[in-house]
Coordinates of C-alpha atoms and ligand atoms in Angstrom, one line a residue:
M1 CA -7.0 -13.2 9.0
S2 CA -5.1 -14.7 6.1
I3 CA -4.0 -12.6 3.2
E4 CA -2.5 -15.8 1.7
N5 CA -5.9 -17.5 1.7
I6 CA -7.4 -14.5 -0.1
K7 CA -4.5 -14.5 -2.5
S8 CA -4.7 -18.2 -3.3
S9 CA -8.5 -17.9 -4.0
I10 CA -8.1 -15.2 -6.7
R11 CA -8.4 -17.0 -10.0
N12 CA -6.4 -16.1 -13.1
I13 CA -8.2 -16.1 -16.3
P14 CA -5.8 -15.9 -19.3
D15 CA -6.8 -13.7 -22.3
F16 CA -9.9 -12.2 -20.7
P17 CA -11.6 -9.9 -21.7
K18 CA -9.1 -9.9 -24.6
K19 CA -5.9 -11.6 -25.7
G20 CA -2.9 -10.7 -23.5
I21 CA -4.8 -9.7 -20.4
N22 CA -4.4 -12.0 -17.4
F23 CA -7.7 -11.3 -15.6
K24 CA -7.7 -11.5 -11.8
D25 CA -11.1 -13.0 -10.9
I26 CA -12.1 -12.1 -7.4
T27 CA -15.5 -13.7 -7.4
P28 CA -14.2 -16.8 -5.5
V29 CA -13.2 -14.4 -2.6
L30 CA -16.7 -12.9 -2.7
Q31 CA -18.3 -16.3 -2.6
D32 CA -16.6 -17.4 0.6
S33 CA -18.1 -15.8 3.7
D34 CA -14.7 -15.9 5.6
L35 CA -12.7 -14.5 2.8
L36 CA -15.2 -11.8 2.1
K37 CA -15.3 -10.7 5.7
D38 CA -11.6 -10.9 6.1
S39 CA -11.1 -8.8 2.9
I40 CA -13.4 -6.1 4.3
D41 CA -11.9 -6.2 7.7
I42 CA -8.3 -5.8 6.3
L43 CA -9.3 -3.1 4.0
A44 CA -11.0 -1.3 6.9
E45 CA -7.8 -1.5 9.0
K46 CA -5.8 0.0 6.2
C47 CA -8.0 3.1 5.8
I48 CA -9.4 3.8 9.3
S49 CA -6.5 6.0 10.2
W50 CA -7.2 8.2 7.1
K51 CA -10.5 9.2 9.0
P52 CA -12.7 9.4 5.8
D53 CA -16.0 11.1 5.7
F54 CA -17.0 9.0 2.6
L55 CA -16.1 5.9 0.8
C56 CA -16.1 6.3 -3.0
G57 CA -16.3 3.1 -5.0
I58 CA -15.5 2.8 -8.8
E59 CA -18.0 0.8 -10.9
S60 CA -18.5 -2.0 -10.6
R61 CA -16.3 -4.1 -8.4
G62 CA -15.4 -1.1 -6.3
F63 CA -19.1 -0.9 -5.3
I64 CA -18.9 -4.3 -3.7
F65 CA -15.9 -3.5 -1.4
G66 CA -16.9 0.2 -1.1
S67 CA -20.4 -0.3 0.3
A68 CA -19.4 -2.9 2.7
L69 CA -16.5 -0.7 3.9
A70 CA -18.7 2.3 4.3
Y71 CA -21.1 0.2 6.4
K72 CA -18.3 -1.0 8.6
L73 CA -16.8 2.5 9.0
D74 CA -20.2 4.0 9.5
I75 CA -19.9 6.5 6.7
G76 CA -21.6 7.2 3.4
F77 CA -20.9 5.6 0.1
V78 CA -20.6 7.5 -3.3
P79 CA -20.5 5.7 -6.7
V80 CA -18.3 6.7 -9.6
R81 CA -20.0 5.3 -12.6
K82 CA -19.7 4.7 -16.3
P83 CA -21.3 7.4 -18.4
G84 CA -25.1 7.7 -18.7
K85 CA -25.9 5.8 -15.5
L86 CA -26.2 8.6 -12.9
P87 CA -29.5 10.3 -13.1
Y88 CA -28.7 13.8 -11.5
D89 CA -26.2 16.6 -12.4
T90 CA -22.8 15.1 -13.0
Y91 CA -19.1 15.9 -13.5
K92 CA -17.6 13.8 -16.3
I93 CA -13.9 12.9 -17.1
N94 CA -12.5 11.3 -20.1
Y95 CA -9.3 9.3 -19.8
D96 CA -7.0 7.2 -22.0
L97 CA -6.7 3.5 -21.7
E98 CA -4.0 1.3 -23.2
Y99 CA -6.2 1.1 -26.3
G100 CA -8.8 3.7 -26.7
S101 CA -10.4 5.9 -24.0
N102 CA -13.1 5.7 -21.3
S103 CA -15.3 8.1 -19.3
L104 CA -16.5 8.2 -15.7
E105 CA -19.0 10.3 -13.9
I106 CA -19.9 11.4 -10.4
H107 CA -22.9 13.3 -9.0
K108 CA -21.9 17.0 -8.4
D109 CA -23.5 17.0 -4.9
S110 CA -21.7 13.9 -3.7
F111 CA -19.8 15.5 -0.9
F112 CA -19.7 18.5 1.4
S113 CA -16.8 20.9 0.5
G114 CA -13.5 19.7 2.1
A115 CA -14.8 16.2 2.9
K116 CA -12.2 13.5 3.2
V117 CA -12.7 10.8 0.7
V118 CA -11.3 7.3 0.3
I119 CA -11.5 5.9 -3.2
V120 CA -11.7 2.1 -3.5
D121 CA -11.5 -0.3 -6.3
D122 CA -10.9 -4.1 -6.6
L123 CA -7.6 -3.8 -8.6
L124 CA -4.9 -1.3 -9.5
A125 CA -3.4 -1.9 -12.9
T126 CA -2.0 1.1 -14.8
G127 CA -3.8 3.5 -12.4
G128 CA -5.8 5.4 -15.1
T129 CA -9.2 4.6 -13.6
A130 CA -8.1 5.6 -10.1
K131 CA -6.5 8.8 -11.4
A132 CA -9.7 9.7 -13.2
S133 CA -11.7 9.1 -10.0
V134 CA -9.3 11.3 -8.1
E135 CA -10.0 14.1 -10.5
L136 CA -13.7 13.6 -10.2
V137 CA -13.6 13.7 -6.4
K138 CA -11.5 16.9 -6.7
M139 CA -14.0 18.5 -9.1
C140 CA -16.6 18.1 -6.2
K141 CA -14.2 20.1 -4.0
A142 CA -13.5 17.2 -1.7
E143 CA -10.1 15.9 -0.5
I144 CA -8.4 12.6 -1.3
A145 CA -7.8 10.9 2.1
G146 CA -6.4 7.8 0.4
I147 CA -6.8 5.1 -2.2
L148 CA -7.4 1.5 -1.5
F149 CA -7.3 -1.7 -3.6
L150 CA -7.7 -5.3 -2.8
V151 CA -5.2 -6.2 -5.6
E152 CA -2.2 -4.4 -7.1
L153 CA -0.4 -5.4 -10.2
S154 CA 2.9 -3.8 -9.1
F155 CA 4.7 -4.5 -12.3
L156 CA 2.4 -2.0 -14.1
E157 CA 3.5 0.7 -11.7
G158 CA 0.1 2.3 -11.4
R159 CA 1.2 3.9 -8.1
R160 CA 3.6 6.3 -9.9
G161 CA 0.7 8.4 -11.3
L162 CA -0.9 8.5 -7.8
S163 CA 2.2 9.2 -5.7
S164 CA 0.8 12.3 -4.0
Y165 CA -1.8 10.3 -2.1
P166 CA -1.7 7.5 0.5
I167 CA -2.2 4.2 -1.3
E168 CA -2.8 0.8 0.3
S169 CA -3.3 -2.6 -1.3
I170 CA -3.7 -6.0 0.3
I171 CA -2.4 -8.4 -2.4
K172 CA 0.4 -7.6 -4.7
Y173 CA 1.6 -9.4 -7.8
Ligands
AMP201 P1 -6.3 0.6 -14.6 O1 -7.1 1.8 -14.9 O2 -5.4 0.2 -15.7 O3 -5.6 0.8 -13.2 O4 -7.3 -0.6 -14.5 C1 -8.1 -0.8 -13.4 C2 -9.5 -1.2 -13.6 O5 -9.6 -2.2 -14.6 C3 -10.1 -1.7 -12.3 O6 -11.4 -1.3 -12.3 C4 -10.0 -3.2 -12.6 O7 -11.2 -3.8 -12.1 C5 -9.8 -3.4 -14.0 N1 -8.7 -4.3 -14.4 C6 -7.6 -4.0 -15.1 N2 -6.8 -5.0 -15.3 C7 -7.4 -6.0 -14.6 C8 -7.0 -7.4 -14.5 N3 -5.8 -7.9 -14.9 N4 -7.8 -8.2 -13.8 C9 -9.0 -7.7 -13.3 N5 -9.4 -6.5 -13.5 C10 -8.6 -5.7 -14.1

């Protein structure tokens, strides 16, 4: 398993989707069967000791890692989605971005009460998205077993707002 190989495949796209953002493009990792498998295997190793009942993935790149991880750990997958996408009864949360605001939703019946949930996304930046997802899981009366990322932009200190939970990431910048 080579974390370095995964890291060197992540492509930097300057000024995407807007000026000043250095976008970490993970599609070259997904494209390569060895890197994709290694990424899932390493993420699974990081969270297996948290003994989750569910994997919860954040739209949309969190779905890619989350569903593969759920399959590997033999547990169910729950999506956190952008507003208006989930068809049944939902909880909704609004949260602030650097510029403007955003919303996320989860189905109210996603978990059994007290279920242990691991949240996964491709990348931790400021932590706002993960924090909003934590709140949604808690609204469903489930517990956060941990939060998992492929990539962490450490200089943005997203962990600070999530410090009450176990957090793991594979690749740090
Ligand atoms: P944040 O809420 O600031 O932690 O942002 C995390 C979310 O935005 C994740 O779903 C990421 O996929 C996406 N994101 C933020 N910054 C970047 C970046 N530099 N490259 C790729 N994705 C990013």
